Short mmCIF file of C-alpha atoms and ligand atoms in Angstrom, two decimals:
data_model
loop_
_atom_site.label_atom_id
_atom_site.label_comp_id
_atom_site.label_asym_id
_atom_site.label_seq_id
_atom_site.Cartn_x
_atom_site.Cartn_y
_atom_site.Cartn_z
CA UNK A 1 0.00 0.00 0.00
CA UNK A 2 1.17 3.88 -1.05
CA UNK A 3 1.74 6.41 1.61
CA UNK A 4 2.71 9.83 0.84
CA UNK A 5 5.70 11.40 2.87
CA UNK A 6 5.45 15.46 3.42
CA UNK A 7 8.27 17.39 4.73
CA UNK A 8 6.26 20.55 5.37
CA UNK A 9 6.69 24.22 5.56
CA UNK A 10 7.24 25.22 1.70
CA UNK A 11 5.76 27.78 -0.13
CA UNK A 12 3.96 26.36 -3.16
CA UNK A 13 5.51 28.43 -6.43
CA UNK A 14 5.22 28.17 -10.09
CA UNK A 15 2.75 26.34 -12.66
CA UNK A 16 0.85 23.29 -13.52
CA UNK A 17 -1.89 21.83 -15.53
CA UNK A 18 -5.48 21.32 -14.03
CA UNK A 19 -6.80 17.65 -15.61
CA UNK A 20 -10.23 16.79 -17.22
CA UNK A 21 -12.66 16.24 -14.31
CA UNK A 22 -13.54 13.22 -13.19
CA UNK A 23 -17.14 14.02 -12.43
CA UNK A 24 -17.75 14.68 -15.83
CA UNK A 25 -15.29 11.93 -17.12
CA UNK A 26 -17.72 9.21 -15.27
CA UNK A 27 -21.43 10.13 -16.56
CA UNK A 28 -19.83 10.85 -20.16
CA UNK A 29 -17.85 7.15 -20.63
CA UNK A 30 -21.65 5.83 -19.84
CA UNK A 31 -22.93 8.12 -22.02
CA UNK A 32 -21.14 5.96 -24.51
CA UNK A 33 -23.51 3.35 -24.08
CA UNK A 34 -26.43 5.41 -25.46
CA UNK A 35 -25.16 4.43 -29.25
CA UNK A 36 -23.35 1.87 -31.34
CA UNK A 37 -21.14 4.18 -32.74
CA UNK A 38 -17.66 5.60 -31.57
CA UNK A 39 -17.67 8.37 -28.50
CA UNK A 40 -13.98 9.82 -28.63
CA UNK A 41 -13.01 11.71 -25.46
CA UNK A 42 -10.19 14.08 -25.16
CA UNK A 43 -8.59 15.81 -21.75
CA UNK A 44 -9.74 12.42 -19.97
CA UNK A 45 -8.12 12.07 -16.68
CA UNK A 46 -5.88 9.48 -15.71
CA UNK A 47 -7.52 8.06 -12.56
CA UNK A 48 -8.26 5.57 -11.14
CA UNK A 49 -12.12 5.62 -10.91
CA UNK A 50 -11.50 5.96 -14.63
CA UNK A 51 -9.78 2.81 -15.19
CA UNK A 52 -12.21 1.46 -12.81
CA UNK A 53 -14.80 2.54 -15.64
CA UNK A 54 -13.51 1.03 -18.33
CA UNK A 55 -13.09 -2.22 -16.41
CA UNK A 56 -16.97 -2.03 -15.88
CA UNK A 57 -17.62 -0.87 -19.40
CA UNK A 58 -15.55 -2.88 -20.94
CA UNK A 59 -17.06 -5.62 -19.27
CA UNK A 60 -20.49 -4.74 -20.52
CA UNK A 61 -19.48 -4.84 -24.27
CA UNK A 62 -18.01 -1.51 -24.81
CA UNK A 63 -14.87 -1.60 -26.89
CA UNK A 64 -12.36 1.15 -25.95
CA UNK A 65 -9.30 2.33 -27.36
CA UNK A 66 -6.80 4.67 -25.36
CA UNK A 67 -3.85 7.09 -27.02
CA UNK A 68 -1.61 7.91 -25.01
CA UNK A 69 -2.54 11.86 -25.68
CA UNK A 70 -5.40 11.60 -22.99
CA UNK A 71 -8.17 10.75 -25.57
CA UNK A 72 -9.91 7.66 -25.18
CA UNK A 73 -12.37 6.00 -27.55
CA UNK A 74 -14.99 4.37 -26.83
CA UNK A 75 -17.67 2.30 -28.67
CA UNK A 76 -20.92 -0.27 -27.07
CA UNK A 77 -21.12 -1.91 -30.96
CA UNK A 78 -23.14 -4.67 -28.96
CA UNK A 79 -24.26 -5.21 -24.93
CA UNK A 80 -22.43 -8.32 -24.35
CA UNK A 81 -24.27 -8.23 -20.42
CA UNK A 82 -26.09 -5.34 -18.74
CA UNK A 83 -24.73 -5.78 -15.53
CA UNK A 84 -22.85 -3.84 -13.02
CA UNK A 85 -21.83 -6.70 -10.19
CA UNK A 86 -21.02 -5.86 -6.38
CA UNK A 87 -17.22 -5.97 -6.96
CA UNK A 88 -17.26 -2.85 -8.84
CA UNK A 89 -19.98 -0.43 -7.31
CA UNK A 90 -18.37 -1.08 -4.41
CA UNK A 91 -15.39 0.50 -4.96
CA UNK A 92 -16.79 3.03 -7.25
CA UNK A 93 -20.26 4.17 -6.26
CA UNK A 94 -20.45 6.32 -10.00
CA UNK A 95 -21.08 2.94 -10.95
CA UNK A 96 -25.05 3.18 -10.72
CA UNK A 97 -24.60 6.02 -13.70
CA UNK A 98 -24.67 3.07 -16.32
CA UNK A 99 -28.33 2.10 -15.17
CA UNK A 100 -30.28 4.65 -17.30
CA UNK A 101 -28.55 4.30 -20.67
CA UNK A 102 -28.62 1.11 -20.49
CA UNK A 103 -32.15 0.44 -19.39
CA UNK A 104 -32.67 2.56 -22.52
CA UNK A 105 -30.40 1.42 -25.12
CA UNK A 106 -31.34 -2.63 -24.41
CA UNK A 107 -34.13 -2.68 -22.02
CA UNK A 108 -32.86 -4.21 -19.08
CA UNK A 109 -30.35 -3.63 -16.33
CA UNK A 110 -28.64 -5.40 -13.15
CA UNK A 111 -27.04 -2.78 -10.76
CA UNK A 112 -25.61 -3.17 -7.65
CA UNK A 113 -26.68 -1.43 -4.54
CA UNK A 114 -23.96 1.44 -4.11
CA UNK A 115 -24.88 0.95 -0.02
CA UNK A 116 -23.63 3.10 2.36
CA UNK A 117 -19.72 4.65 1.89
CA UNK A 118 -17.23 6.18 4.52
CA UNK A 119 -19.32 9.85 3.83
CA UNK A 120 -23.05 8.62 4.50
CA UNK A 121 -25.82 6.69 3.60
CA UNK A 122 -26.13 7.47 0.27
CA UNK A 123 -29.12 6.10 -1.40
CA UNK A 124 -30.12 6.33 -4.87
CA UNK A 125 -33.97 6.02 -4.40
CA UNK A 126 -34.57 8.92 -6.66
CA UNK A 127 -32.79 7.33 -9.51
CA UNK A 128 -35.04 4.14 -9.20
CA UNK A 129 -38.29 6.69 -9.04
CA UNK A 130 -37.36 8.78 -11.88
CA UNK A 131 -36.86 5.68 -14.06
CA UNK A 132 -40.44 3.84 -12.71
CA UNK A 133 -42.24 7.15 -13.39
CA UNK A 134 -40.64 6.86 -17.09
CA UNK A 135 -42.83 3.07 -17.14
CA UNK A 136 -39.18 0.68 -16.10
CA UNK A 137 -40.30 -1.90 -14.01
CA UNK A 138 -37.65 -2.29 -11.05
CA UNK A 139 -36.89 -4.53 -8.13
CA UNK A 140 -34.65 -4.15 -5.59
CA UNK A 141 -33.26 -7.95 -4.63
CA UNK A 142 -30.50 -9.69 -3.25
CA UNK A 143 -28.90 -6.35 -3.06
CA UNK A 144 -28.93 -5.46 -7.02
CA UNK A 145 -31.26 -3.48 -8.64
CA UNK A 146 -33.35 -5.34 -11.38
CA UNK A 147 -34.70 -3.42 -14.11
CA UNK A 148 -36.46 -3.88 -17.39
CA UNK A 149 -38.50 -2.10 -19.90
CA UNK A 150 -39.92 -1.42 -23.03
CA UNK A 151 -38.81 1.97 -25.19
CA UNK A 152 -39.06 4.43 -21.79
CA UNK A 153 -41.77 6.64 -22.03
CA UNK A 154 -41.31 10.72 -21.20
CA UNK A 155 -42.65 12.09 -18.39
CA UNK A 156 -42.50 15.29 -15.60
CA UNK A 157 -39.81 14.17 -12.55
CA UNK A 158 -39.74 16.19 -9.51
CA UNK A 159 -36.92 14.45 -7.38
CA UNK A 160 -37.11 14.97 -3.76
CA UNK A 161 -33.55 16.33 -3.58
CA UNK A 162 -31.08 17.90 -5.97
CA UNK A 163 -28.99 14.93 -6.90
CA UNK A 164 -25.57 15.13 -9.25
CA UNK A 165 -25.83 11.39 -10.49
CA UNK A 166 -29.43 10.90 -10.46
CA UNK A 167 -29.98 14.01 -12.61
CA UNK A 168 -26.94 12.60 -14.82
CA UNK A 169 -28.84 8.94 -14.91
CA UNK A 170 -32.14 10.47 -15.99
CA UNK A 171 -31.20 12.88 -18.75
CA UNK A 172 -28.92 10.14 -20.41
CA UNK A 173 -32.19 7.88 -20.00
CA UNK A 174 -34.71 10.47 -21.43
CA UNK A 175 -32.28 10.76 -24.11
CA UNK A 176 -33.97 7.75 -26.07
CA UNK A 177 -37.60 7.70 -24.49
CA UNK A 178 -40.63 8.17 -26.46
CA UNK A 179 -41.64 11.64 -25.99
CA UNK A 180 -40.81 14.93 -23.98
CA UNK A 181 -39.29 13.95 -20.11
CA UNK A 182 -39.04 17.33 -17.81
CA UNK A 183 -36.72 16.45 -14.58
CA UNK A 184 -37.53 19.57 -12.09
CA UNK A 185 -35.22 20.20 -9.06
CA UNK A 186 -32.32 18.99 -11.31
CA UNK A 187 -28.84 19.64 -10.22
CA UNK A 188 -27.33 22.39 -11.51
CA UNK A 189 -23.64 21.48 -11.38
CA UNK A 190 -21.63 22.34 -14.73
CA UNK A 191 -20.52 18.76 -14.88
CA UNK A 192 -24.39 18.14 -15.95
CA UNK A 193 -23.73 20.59 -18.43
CA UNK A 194 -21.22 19.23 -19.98
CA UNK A 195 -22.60 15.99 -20.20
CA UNK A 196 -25.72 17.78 -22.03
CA UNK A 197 -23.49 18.97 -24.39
CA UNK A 198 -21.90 15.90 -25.00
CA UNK A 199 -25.24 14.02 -25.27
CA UNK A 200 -26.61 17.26 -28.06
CA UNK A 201 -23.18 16.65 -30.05
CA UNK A 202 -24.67 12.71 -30.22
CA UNK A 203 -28.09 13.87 -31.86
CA UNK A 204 -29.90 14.12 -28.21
CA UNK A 205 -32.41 17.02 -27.80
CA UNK A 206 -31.87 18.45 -23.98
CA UNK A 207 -32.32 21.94 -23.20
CA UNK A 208 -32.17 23.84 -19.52
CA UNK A 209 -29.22 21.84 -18.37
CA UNK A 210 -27.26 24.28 -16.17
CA UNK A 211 -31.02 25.11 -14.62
CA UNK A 212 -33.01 23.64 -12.43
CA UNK A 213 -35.16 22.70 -15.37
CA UNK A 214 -34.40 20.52 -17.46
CA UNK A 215 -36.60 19.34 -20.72
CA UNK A 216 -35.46 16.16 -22.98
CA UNK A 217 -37.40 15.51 -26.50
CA UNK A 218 -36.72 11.92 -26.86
CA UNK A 219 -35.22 10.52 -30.30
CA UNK A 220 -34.74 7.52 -31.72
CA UNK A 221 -30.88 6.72 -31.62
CA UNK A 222 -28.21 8.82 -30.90
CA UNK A 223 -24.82 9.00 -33.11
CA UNK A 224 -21.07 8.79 -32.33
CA UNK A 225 -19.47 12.29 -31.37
CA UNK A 226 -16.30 14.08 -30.02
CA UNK A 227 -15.90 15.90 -27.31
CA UNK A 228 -13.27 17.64 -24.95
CA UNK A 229 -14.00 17.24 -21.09
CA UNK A 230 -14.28 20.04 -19.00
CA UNK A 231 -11.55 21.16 -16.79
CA UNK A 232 -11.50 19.52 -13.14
CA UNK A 233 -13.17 22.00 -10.93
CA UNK A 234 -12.61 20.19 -7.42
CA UNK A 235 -8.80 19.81 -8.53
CA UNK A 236 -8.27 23.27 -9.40
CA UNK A 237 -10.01 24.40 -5.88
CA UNK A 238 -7.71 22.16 -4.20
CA UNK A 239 -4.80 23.02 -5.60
CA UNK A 240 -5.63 27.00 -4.89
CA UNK A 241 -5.96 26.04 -1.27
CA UNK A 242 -3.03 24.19 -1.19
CA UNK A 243 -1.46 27.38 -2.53
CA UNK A 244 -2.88 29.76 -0.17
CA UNK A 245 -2.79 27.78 2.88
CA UNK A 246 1.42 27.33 2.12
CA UNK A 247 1.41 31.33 1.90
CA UNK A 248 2.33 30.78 -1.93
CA UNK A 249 1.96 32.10 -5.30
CA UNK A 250 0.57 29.71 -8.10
CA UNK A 251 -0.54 29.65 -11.98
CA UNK A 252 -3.13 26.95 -12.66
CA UNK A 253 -3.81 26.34 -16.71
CA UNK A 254 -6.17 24.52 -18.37
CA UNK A 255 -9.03 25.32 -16.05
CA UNK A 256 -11.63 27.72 -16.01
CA UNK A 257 -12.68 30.39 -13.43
CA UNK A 258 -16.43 30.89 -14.13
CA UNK A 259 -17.01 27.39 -12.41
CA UNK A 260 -15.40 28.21 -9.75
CA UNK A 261 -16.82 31.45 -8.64
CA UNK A 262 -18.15 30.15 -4.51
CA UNK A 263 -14.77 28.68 -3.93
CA UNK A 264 -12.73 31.85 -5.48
CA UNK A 265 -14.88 34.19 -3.66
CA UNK A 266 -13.91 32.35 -0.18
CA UNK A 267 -10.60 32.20 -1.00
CA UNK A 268 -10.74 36.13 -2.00
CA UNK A 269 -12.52 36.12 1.67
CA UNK A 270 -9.04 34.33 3.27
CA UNK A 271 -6.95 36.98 1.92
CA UNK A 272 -5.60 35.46 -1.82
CA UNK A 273 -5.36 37.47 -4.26
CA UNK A 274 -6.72 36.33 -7.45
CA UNK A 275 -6.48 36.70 -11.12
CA UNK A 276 -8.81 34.55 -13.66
CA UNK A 277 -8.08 35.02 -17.24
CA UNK A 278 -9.24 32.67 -19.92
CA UNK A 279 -7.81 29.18 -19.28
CA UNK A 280 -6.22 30.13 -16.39
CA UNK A 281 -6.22 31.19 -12.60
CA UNK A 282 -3.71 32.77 -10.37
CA UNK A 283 -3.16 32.82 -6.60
CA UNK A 284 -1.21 34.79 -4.33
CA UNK A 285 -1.22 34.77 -0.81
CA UNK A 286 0.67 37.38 1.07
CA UNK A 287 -0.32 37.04 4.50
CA UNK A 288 -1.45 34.36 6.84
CA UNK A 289 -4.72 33.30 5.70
CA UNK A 290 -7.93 34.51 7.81
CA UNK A 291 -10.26 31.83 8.64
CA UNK A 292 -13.10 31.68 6.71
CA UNK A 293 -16.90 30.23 7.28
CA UNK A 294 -18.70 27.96 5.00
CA UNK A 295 -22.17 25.70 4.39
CA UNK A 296 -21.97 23.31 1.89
CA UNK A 297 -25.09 23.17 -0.57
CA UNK A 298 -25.77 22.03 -4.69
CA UNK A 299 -23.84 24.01 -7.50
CA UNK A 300 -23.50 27.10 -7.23
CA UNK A 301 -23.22 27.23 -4.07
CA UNK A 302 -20.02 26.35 -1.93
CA UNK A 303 -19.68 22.59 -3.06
CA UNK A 304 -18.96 19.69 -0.50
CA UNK A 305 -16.47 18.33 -2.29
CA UNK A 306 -14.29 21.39 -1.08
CA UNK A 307 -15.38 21.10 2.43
CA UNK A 308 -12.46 19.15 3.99
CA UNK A 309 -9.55 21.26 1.33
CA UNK A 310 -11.12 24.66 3.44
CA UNK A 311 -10.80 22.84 6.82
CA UNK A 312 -7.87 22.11 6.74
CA UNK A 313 -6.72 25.58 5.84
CA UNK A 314 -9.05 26.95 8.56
CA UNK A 315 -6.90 24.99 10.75
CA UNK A 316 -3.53 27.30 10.35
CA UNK A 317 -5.89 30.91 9.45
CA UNK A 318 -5.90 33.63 12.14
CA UNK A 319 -9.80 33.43 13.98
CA UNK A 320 -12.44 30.76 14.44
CA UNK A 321 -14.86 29.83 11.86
CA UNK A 322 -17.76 27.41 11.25
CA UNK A 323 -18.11 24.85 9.03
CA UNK A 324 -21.55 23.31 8.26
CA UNK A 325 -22.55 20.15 5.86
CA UNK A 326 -25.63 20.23 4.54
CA UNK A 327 -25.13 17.57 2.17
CA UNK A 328 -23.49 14.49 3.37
CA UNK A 329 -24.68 12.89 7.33
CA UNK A 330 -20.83 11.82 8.07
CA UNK A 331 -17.97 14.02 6.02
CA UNK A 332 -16.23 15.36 9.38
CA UNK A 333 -13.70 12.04 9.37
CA UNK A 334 -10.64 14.15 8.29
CA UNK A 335 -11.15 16.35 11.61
CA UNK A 336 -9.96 13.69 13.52
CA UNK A 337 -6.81 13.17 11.25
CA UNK A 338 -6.26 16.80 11.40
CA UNK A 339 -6.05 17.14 15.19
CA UNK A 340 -3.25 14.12 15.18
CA UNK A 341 -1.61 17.39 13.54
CA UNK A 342 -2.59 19.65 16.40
CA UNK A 343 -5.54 21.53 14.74
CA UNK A 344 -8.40 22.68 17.11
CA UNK A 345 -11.55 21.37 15.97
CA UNK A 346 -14.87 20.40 17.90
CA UNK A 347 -17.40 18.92 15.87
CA UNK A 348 -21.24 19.16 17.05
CA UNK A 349 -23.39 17.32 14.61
CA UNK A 350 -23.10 18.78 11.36
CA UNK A 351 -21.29 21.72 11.97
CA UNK A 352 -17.65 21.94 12.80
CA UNK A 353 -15.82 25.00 14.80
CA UNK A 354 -12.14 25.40 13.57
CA UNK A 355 -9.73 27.41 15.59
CA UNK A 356 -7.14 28.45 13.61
CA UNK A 357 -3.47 27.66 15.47
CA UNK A 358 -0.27 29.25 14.77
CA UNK A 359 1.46 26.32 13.86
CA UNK A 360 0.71 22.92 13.28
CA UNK A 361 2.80 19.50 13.72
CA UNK A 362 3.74 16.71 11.47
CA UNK A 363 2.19 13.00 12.23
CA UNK A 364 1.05 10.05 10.40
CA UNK A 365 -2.21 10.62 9.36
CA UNK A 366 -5.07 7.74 7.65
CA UNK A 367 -6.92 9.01 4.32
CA UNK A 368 -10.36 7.79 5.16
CA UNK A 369 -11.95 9.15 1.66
CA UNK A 370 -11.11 11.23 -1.73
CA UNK A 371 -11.23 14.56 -0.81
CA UNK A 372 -10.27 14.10 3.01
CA UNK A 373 -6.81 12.63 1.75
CA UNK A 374 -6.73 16.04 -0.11
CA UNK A 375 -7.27 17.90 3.20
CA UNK A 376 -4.68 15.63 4.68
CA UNK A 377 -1.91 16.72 2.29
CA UNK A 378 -2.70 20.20 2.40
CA UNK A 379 -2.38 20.31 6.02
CA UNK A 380 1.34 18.00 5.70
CA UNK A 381 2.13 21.01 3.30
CA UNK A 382 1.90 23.38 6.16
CA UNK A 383 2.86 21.32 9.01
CA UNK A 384 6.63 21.25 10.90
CA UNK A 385 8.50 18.59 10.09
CA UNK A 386 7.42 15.03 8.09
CA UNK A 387 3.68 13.85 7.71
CA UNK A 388 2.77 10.62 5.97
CA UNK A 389 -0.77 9.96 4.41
CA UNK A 390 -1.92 6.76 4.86
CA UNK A 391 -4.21 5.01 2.40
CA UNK A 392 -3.22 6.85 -0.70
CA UNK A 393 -5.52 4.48 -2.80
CA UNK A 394 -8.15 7.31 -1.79
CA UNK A 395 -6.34 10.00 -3.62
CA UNK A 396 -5.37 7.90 -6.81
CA UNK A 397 -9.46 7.71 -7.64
CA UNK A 398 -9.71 11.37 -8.45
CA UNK A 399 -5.99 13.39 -8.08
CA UNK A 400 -3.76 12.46 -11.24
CA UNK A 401 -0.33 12.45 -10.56
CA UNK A 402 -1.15 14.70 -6.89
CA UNK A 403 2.62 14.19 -5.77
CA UNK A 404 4.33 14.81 -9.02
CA UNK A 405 1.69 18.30 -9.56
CA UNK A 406 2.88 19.70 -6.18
CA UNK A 407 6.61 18.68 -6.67
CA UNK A 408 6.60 20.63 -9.57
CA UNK A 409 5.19 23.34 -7.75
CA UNK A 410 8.18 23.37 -4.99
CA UNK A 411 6.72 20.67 -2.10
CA UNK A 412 8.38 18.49 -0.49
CA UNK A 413 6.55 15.14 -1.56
CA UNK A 414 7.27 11.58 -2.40
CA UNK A 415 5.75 8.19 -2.62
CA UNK A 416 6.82 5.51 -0.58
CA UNK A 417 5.23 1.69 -0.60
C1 LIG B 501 -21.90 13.62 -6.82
C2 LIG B 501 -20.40 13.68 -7.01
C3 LIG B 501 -19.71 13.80 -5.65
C4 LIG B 501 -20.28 14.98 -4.86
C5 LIG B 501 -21.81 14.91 -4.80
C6 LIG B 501 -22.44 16.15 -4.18
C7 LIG B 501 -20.07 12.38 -9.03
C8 LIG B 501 -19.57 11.15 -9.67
N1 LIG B 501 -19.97 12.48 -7.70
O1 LIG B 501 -22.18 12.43 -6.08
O2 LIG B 501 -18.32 14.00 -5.88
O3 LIG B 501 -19.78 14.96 -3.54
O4 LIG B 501 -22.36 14.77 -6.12
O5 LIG B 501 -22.05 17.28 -4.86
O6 LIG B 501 -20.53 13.29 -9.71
N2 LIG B 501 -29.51 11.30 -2.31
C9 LIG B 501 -30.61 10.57 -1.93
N3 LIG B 501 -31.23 9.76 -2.85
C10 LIG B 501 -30.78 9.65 -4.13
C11 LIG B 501 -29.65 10.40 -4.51
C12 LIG B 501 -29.04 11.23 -3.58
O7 LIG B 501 -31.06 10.64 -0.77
O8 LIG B 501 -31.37 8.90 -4.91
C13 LIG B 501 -28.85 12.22 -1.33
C14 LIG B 501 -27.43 11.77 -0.98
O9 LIG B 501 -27.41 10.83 0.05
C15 LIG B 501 -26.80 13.10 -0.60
C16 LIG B 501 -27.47 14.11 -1.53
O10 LIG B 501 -28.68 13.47 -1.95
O11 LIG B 501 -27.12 13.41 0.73
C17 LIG B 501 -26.66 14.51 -2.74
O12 LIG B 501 -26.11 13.36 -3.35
P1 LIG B 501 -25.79 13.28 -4.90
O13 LIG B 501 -25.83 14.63 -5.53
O14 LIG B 501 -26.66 12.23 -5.51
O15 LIG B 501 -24.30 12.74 -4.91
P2 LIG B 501 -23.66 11.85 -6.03
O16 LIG B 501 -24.34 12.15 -7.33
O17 LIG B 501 -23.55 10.45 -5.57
#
């Protein structure tokens, strides 16, 4: 198993490229499954969730080509087996995104239950709902979910909750129904965009993504297309806080400012100074960061997925502030790592009060998901002397290259196994 080894107290300096998001990467490579012709992808990330994806795809029937220039092709000729099996939704809950296309392109689907992950419960109720109301006949049994139907059938979707993967699931399903599907209380998140665009570019009909509207005229097959992923917004906000938490002074290309605008704003908030030009984004910080408050809550506003990167800077900014989740029951696990550091946090049910200390202290520290591992290294960045990260796996799904992106902006970072 990987650790990563910090030897904190650098000032991150210099450049480096944001990668294609991998919450846009997901949705789109199941998008593929939507048509027997060729999907090429460029900017795709190397992850791991992403190789985890074409294990699951592949397995399905869909035949995909890589080069190594980031583009990847890929093309469902045939559904050899619509199934997604326990082995792989459990390690990659983005898994349940294949469920909708292919309920629509062949009629039937086996899914796993996702079940419940380090972060929370987790259920994806409203995708099941959102495909019954469009006439699928589901079951839920021995923990997969069992679905079959004829051509789907349009229809007007209110979910319950604003929901990233549910919203993806149903547009990519509507895609092919019979008929005009409306999904109300969509998600608004630009990585539903993008997949909208993708879908268009394919011969789909979806307007209103980007809304919480969101109306799909049904057609009757979709065609092969190309398209560039959008930049990695969760990346690029983690890599500004790594910046401005290390007092330091950083380019960031390839990425793209307008999605970004709750997470700059905060950081403007904490004292960076910030420059967004077209393609890019520049940081400075020139003074110790001051603590700053946040609430987590659906695109646009502050996203969760940031939550535990702004923590941990919290930890080493002058004042106390609050942090509230409103989205996930159980995403306070990195506090715990971040007090082995000597950060003052006390945690009361959803909310967390950070006390920002003057210095903190390097320890070994356990990566308990994605983006707490992020938190993790951001504090080892700051720390005094050496802090190891534990259960690197974490980071792999969704940071390409993490250590050899913050070498080359000055930190002190290796891999050991
Ligand atoms: C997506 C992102 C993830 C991000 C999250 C919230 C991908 C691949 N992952 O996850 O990085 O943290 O959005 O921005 O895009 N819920 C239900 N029933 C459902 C669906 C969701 O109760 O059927 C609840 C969830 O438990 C959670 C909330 O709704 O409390 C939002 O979850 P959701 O937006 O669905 O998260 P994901 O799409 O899984």
């Amino acid at each position: 198993m990987h650790r990563l080894v910090i030897e904190g107290g650098t000032s991150l300096s210099g450049e480096v490229r944001i990668s294609g998001a991998k919450n846009a990467a997901l949705p789109l490579m199941c998008a593929s499954l939507l048509t027997s012709e060729p999907v090429r992808f460029s900017n795709v990330p190397q992850l791991r969730d992403v190789a985890t994806m074409i294990g699951l795809l592949g397995r399905i029937g869909v035949q995909v080509s890589r080069d190594e220039r980031l583009g990847l092709e890929m093309r469902a000729e045939r559904i050899a087996e619509p199934l997604a099996p326990y082995e792989l939704v459990k390690t990659m809950r983005a898994s349940i995104l294949v469920l909708g296309p292919l309920l629509a392109r062949c009629g039937e689907a086996r899914v796993s239950l996702p079940g419940g992950c380090a972060i929370g419960l987790r259920p994806v109720d409203q995708h099941i709902k959102g495909l019954q109301r469009m006439g699928a006949e589901i079951h839920v049994e021995q923990g997969y979910i069992s679905a079959r139907s004829g051509r789907l059938r349009g229809a007007r979707i209110v979910a319950d909750m604003v929901t990233v993967t549910g919203t993806e699931n149903l547009m990519m399903a509507a895609t092919l129904a019979e008929g005009t599907t409306v999904l109300e209380n969509s998600a608004r998140e630009p990585e539903v965009s993008d997949l909208a665009n993708c879908l268009n570019a394919m011969g789909a009909r979806i307007r209103g993504a980007g809304t919480d509207v969101i109306t799909i005229e049904g057609v009757e097959r979709l065609h092969g297309a190309a398209h560039a992923i959008m930049p990695d917004r969760i990346e690029t906000g983690t890599f500004l806080v790594a910046a401005a938490a290390t007092g330091g002074a950083v380019r960031l290309n390839g990425t793209d400012g307008a999605i970004l605008d709750a997470v700059l704003e905060k950081l403007c908030e904490a004292g960076a100074q910030i420059r967004v030009e077209p393609g890019t984004i520049a940081l400075a910080m020139r003074r110790r960061p001051v603590g700053v408050s946040c609430r987590t809550a659906p695109y646009p506003a502050f996203p969760t997925d940031m939550q535990a990167q702004f923590m941990a800077l919290d930890c080493v900014a002058e004042g106390t502030s609050v942090i509230t989740e409103t989205i996930f029951e159980n995403r306070f696990m990195h506090a715990l790592e971040l007090q082995r550091l000597g950060a003052e946090i006390d945690i009361s049910g959803n909310t967390a009060i950070v006390r920002g200390a003057t210095r903190l202290q390097g320890a070994t520290v356990m990566a308990t998901d994605l983006r707490a591992s992020a938190s993790l290294v951001i504090a080892g960045l700051v720390a005094e002397g050496e802090t190891t990260v534990e259960r690197v796996y974490h980071l792999d799904r969704g940071y390409e290259s993490i250590e050899e992106k913050l070498s080359q902006l000055g930190a002190k970072i290796r891999r050991v196994s």
